[in-house]
Short mmCIF file of C-alpha atoms in Angstrom, two decimals:
data_model
loop_
_atom_site.label_atom_id
_atom_site.label_comp_id
_atom_site.label_asym_id
_atom_site.label_seq_id
_atom_site.Cartn_x
_atom_site.Cartn_y
_atom_site.Cartn_z
CA MET W 1 19.23 3.39 21.95
CA THR W 2 19.77 0.41 19.46
CA ASP W 3 22.89 0.15 16.96
CA ILE W 4 19.99 0.00 14.66
CA GLN W 5 18.35 3.33 16.47
CA LYS W 6 21.96 5.37 15.38
CA ALA W 7 22.34 4.00 12.38
CA LEU W 8 19.36 5.57 11.14
CA PHE W 9 19.64 8.84 13.56
CA SER W 10 23.07 9.07 11.78
CA MET W 11 20.78 9.44 8.17
CA ALA W 12 18.42 12.10 9.75
CA ASP W 13 17.36 15.35 7.88
CA GLU W 14 15.48 18.01 10.00
CA GLY W 15 13.90 19.16 6.71
CA TYR W 16 12.76 16.29 4.99
CA LYS W 17 11.38 15.50 8.17
CA LYS W 18 9.29 18.23 8.13
CA PHE W 19 8.39 17.64 4.99
CA ASN W 20 7.14 13.89 5.67
CA SER W 21 5.56 14.12 9.17
CA ALA W 22 3.09 16.21 7.37
CA LEU W 23 2.16 13.38 4.68
CA ILE W 24 1.42 10.77 7.18
CA PRO W 25 -0.39 12.55 9.89
CA THR W 26 -1.51 9.56 11.93
CA VAL W 27 1.66 9.43 13.05
CA ASP W 28 3.58 11.16 15.98
CA PRO W 29 5.85 13.56 14.46
CA SER W 30 7.98 12.26 17.19
CA THR W 31 8.73 9.07 16.20
CA VAL W 32 9.69 10.64 12.67
CA ILE W 33 13.48 10.60 12.74
CA GLY W 34 13.82 12.05 8.79
CA VAL W 35 15.64 9.58 6.91
CA ARG W 36 14.76 9.31 2.89
CA THR W 37 14.17 6.39 1.83
CA PRO W 38 16.49 5.89 -1.26
CA GLU W 39 18.50 5.83 1.78
CA LEU W 40 16.67 3.61 4.05
CA ARG W 41 16.35 0.76 1.43
CA LYS W 42 20.72 1.13 0.92
CA TYR W 43 20.60 0.13 5.09
CA ALA W 44 18.19 -2.13 4.52
CA ARG W 45 19.84 -4.02 1.62
CA GLU W 46 23.05 -4.39 3.51
CA LEU W 47 21.43 -4.97 7.36
CA SER W 48 19.75 -7.91 5.76
CA LYS W 49 22.50 -9.58 4.98
CA THR W 50 23.30 -9.43 8.47
CA PRO W 51 22.49 -11.74 11.85
CA ALA W 52 20.79 -8.16 12.76
CA ALA W 53 17.93 -8.44 10.66
CA ALA W 54 16.46 -11.08 11.51
CA GLU W 55 16.84 -9.77 15.81
CA PHE W 56 15.18 -6.19 13.87
CA ILE W 57 12.23 -7.99 12.08
CA ARG W 58 11.32 -10.17 15.61
CA THR W 59 11.59 -7.85 17.30
CA LEU W 60 7.89 -5.87 17.63
CA PRO W 61 6.73 -3.21 17.89
CA HIS W 62 8.90 -0.65 16.28
CA ALA W 63 9.45 3.01 18.78
CA TYR W 64 9.79 4.39 14.85
CA TYR W 65 8.46 5.63 11.92
CA GLU W 66 11.96 4.47 10.09
CA GLU W 67 12.27 1.01 12.00
CA ASN W 68 9.16 0.18 10.99
CA ASN W 69 9.52 0.91 7.22
CA LEU W 70 13.03 -1.10 7.36
CA HIS W 71 11.48 -3.88 8.93
CA ALA W 72 8.84 -3.13 5.11
CA TYR W 73 11.86 -3.54 3.43
CA ILE W 74 13.95 -6.12 4.57
CA ILE W 75 10.23 -8.26 4.16
CA GLU W 76 10.72 -6.89 0.40
CA GLY W 77 13.98 -8.73 -0.01
CA ILE W 78 13.22 -12.19 1.59
CA LYS W 79 13.21 -15.10 -1.08
CA ASP W 80 11.43 -17.05 -0.06
CA PHE W 81 7.59 -17.06 -0.75
CA GLY W 82 6.35 -18.61 2.26
CA GLU W 83 8.60 -16.46 4.63
CA ALA W 84 8.02 -13.70 2.73
CA LEU W 85 4.42 -14.28 3.81
CA ALA W 86 4.90 -14.77 7.43
CA GLU W 87 6.92 -11.97 7.89
CA THR W 88 4.14 -9.87 6.20
CA GLU W 89 1.02 -11.49 7.97
CA ARG W 90 3.28 -10.91 10.97
CA PHE W 91 3.90 -7.65 10.45
CA LEU W 92 0.80 -5.70 9.09
CA PRO W 93 -1.12 -5.11 12.52
CA TYR W 94 2.09 -3.02 13.29
CA ILE W 95 1.48 -1.02 10.30
CA ASP W 96 -0.02 2.62 11.26
CA ASN W 97 -0.13 4.80 8.14
CA TRP W 98 -0.62 4.64 4.75
CA ALA W 99 3.08 5.88 3.68
CA THR W 100 4.89 2.48 4.89
CA CYS W 101 1.52 0.44 4.02
CA ASP W 102 2.11 1.02 0.61
CA THR W 103 6.03 0.83 0.28
CA PHE W 104 6.36 -2.95 0.19
CA THR W 105 5.52 -5.30 -2.02
CA PRO W 106 7.97 -8.71 -1.73
CA LYS W 107 9.57 -9.83 -4.77
CA THR W 108 8.12 -13.69 -4.50
CA PHE W 109 5.11 -12.29 -4.38
CA LYS W 110 3.95 -12.31 -8.19
CA LYS W 111 5.92 -16.02 -8.31
CA ARG W 112 2.70 -17.67 -6.64
CA PRO W 113 -0.52 -15.82 -7.24
CA GLU W 114 -2.72 -18.42 -6.39
CA GLU W 115 -1.28 -19.04 -3.52
CA LEU W 116 -1.34 -15.45 -2.48
CA LEU W 117 -4.40 -14.70 -3.20
CA ILE W 118 -5.72 -16.60 -0.33
CA LYS W 119 -4.21 -15.00 2.01
CA ILE W 120 -5.31 -11.10 0.27
CA ARG W 121 -8.79 -12.42 0.89
CA GLU W 122 -8.37 -13.24 4.42
CA TRP W 123 -7.03 -9.87 4.66
CA LEU W 124 -9.72 -7.89 2.78
CA GLY W 125 -12.06 -8.96 5.77
CA SER W 126 -9.46 -7.73 8.54
CA GLU W 127 -10.77 -4.86 11.24
CA HIS W 128 -7.30 -3.46 11.03
CA THR W 129 -7.62 -0.26 8.36
CA TYR W 130 -3.72 -0.99 7.20
CA THR W 131 -4.36 -4.88 6.35
CA VAL W 132 -6.87 -4.17 3.89
CA ARG W 133 -5.36 -1.40 2.60
CA TYR W 134 -2.22 -3.76 1.39
CA ALA W 135 -4.62 -6.27 0.38
CA MET W 136 -6.45 -4.10 -1.63
CA GLY W 137 -2.96 -2.44 -2.65
CA LEU W 138 -2.12 -6.34 -3.31
CA LEU W 139 -4.83 -6.27 -5.50
CA MET W 140 -4.24 -3.08 -7.37
CA SER W 141 -0.28 -3.91 -8.08
CA LEU W 142 -0.37 -7.75 -9.42
CA TYR W 143 -3.74 -8.33 -10.16
CA LEU W 144 -4.49 -5.74 -12.93
CA ASP W 145 -2.61 -7.45 -15.72
CA GLU W 146 -2.16 -11.24 -17.12
CA ALA W 147 -3.77 -12.37 -14.03
CA PHE W 148 -6.46 -10.06 -13.73
CA THR W 149 -9.96 -11.72 -13.67
CA PRO W 150 -14.20 -9.29 -12.92
CA GLU W 151 -13.87 -11.26 -9.88
CA TYR W 152 -10.63 -8.59 -8.24
CA PRO W 153 -12.91 -5.28 -8.89
CA ALA W 154 -15.78 -6.69 -7.28
CA LEU W 155 -13.85 -7.95 -3.86
CA VAL W 156 -12.11 -4.53 -3.36
CA ALA W 157 -15.76 -2.97 -4.31
CA ALA W 158 -17.54 -5.73 -1.93
CA VAL W 159 -15.69 -3.75 0.85
CA GLU W 160 -17.39 -1.30 3.21
CA SER W 161 -15.74 0.79 5.24
CA GLU W 162 -16.04 4.74 6.66
CA GLU W 163 -12.17 4.34 6.82
CA TYR W 164 -10.30 7.70 4.98
CA TYR W 165 -7.32 5.37 3.79
CA ILE W 166 -9.34 2.10 2.62
CA ASN W 167 -11.81 4.56 0.38
CA MET W 168 -8.67 6.30 -0.71
CA MET W 169 -7.40 2.90 -1.54
CA ILE W 170 -10.36 1.85 -3.09
CA ALA W 171 -10.72 5.00 -5.32
CA TRP W 172 -7.00 4.56 -6.37
CA TYR W 173 -7.95 1.14 -6.90
CA PHE W 174 -10.45 1.91 -9.58
CA ALA W 175 -9.14 4.66 -11.26
CA THR W 176 -5.86 2.42 -12.05
CA ALA W 177 -8.49 -0.28 -13.28
CA LEU W 178 -9.96 2.43 -16.01
CA ALA W 179 -6.73 2.98 -17.22
CA LYS W 180 -5.40 -0.93 -17.51
CA GLN W 181 -9.08 -3.25 -17.56
CA LYS W 182 -11.16 -0.40 -18.76
CA ASP W 183 -14.50 -2.05 -20.01
CA ALA W 184 -14.66 -4.07 -15.87
CA ALA W 185 -14.09 -1.34 -13.79
CA LEU W 186 -16.21 1.30 -16.28
CA VAL W 187 -19.80 -0.48 -15.24
CA TYR W 188 -18.64 0.20 -11.05
CA LEU W 189 -19.04 3.88 -12.37
CA THR W 190 -21.84 3.88 -15.08
CA GLU W 191 -24.29 1.49 -12.67
CA HIS W 192 -23.33 3.50 -9.43
CA ARG W 193 -21.84 0.24 -7.11
CA LEU W 194 -18.99 2.45 -5.39
CA SER W 195 -19.90 5.09 -2.41
CA PRO W 196 -20.18 8.51 -4.00
CA TRP W 197 -17.54 9.82 -2.14
CA VAL W 198 -15.37 6.50 -3.70
CA HIS W 199 -17.06 7.37 -7.30
CA ASN W 200 -16.13 10.66 -7.22
CA LYS W 201 -12.82 10.50 -6.18
CA THR W 202 -12.11 7.61 -8.54
CA ILE W 203 -12.89 9.58 -11.08
CA GLN W 204 -11.12 12.49 -9.53
CA LYS W 205 -7.77 10.24 -9.35
CA ALA W 206 -8.15 8.82 -13.15
CA VAL W 207 -8.68 12.40 -14.82
CA GLU W 208 -4.84 13.31 -13.14
CA SER W 209 -3.58 9.79 -14.21
CA ASN W 210 -1.60 10.07 -17.55
CA ARG W 211 -2.49 6.99 -18.29
CA ILE W 212 -5.74 7.60 -19.70
CA ASP W 213 -6.41 10.32 -23.01
CA SER W 214 -8.27 12.61 -22.53
CA GLU W 215 -11.46 12.01 -25.02
CA PHE W 216 -12.12 9.38 -21.67
CA LYS W 217 -11.22 11.75 -19.38
CA THR W 218 -13.89 14.22 -20.68
CA TYR W 219 -16.68 11.21 -20.81
CA LEU W 220 -15.36 10.30 -17.11
CA LYS W 221 -15.97 13.84 -15.85
CA SER W 222 -19.98 13.65 -16.84
CA LEU W 223 -19.94 10.62 -14.63
CA ARG W 224 -19.53 12.54 -11.92
CA ILE W 225 -22.68 12.66 -8.74
CA LYS W 226 -23.30 15.70 -7.82
CA ASN W 227 -23.13 17.11 -4.22
#
């Protein structure tokens, strides 16, 4: 067992392990240690200041779920755009669950949206579920405000997949877009540009959102596709 693994096990919470394992069904429960996210982030900040961090993120694959999340948090703290992008791209193929996928966005990505978009387009075409999901997550978190153009929801809608975790992210993206870019997003529902499942899941998630007013929620409910 490595020193990092020993440190992670020293933070283990058995009750949290059982709770968290139920939320990530694609992950073998025996690889979940049970470290709470605030503790893991704190450890990542401490570790990133040491030479051990560089060695750790060079070593893939990891054995434990928390090692993957620790890896993600270390990448998130990299300040150089090129380095953060390269390390993210190297790490993406090893992500095997939605929680690790959705847990990190390097802060430096916000500073170079045009360059990042080049990679996002590439990642959307990946055959790896969580690489595609990660790209969509970036479009949702970084490109639905000032940087928005109608091209971006079109990129998300163009992805055709049978993968549950990709389709869930498409729905999440459009539900968020309905709150932030209402007119641009609504047309994907009124013109039935999404698959029936994603269409209805988008409406469900939008109706659950606190960012959408009750009147608009009532209208969205009327757009549901009946089975």
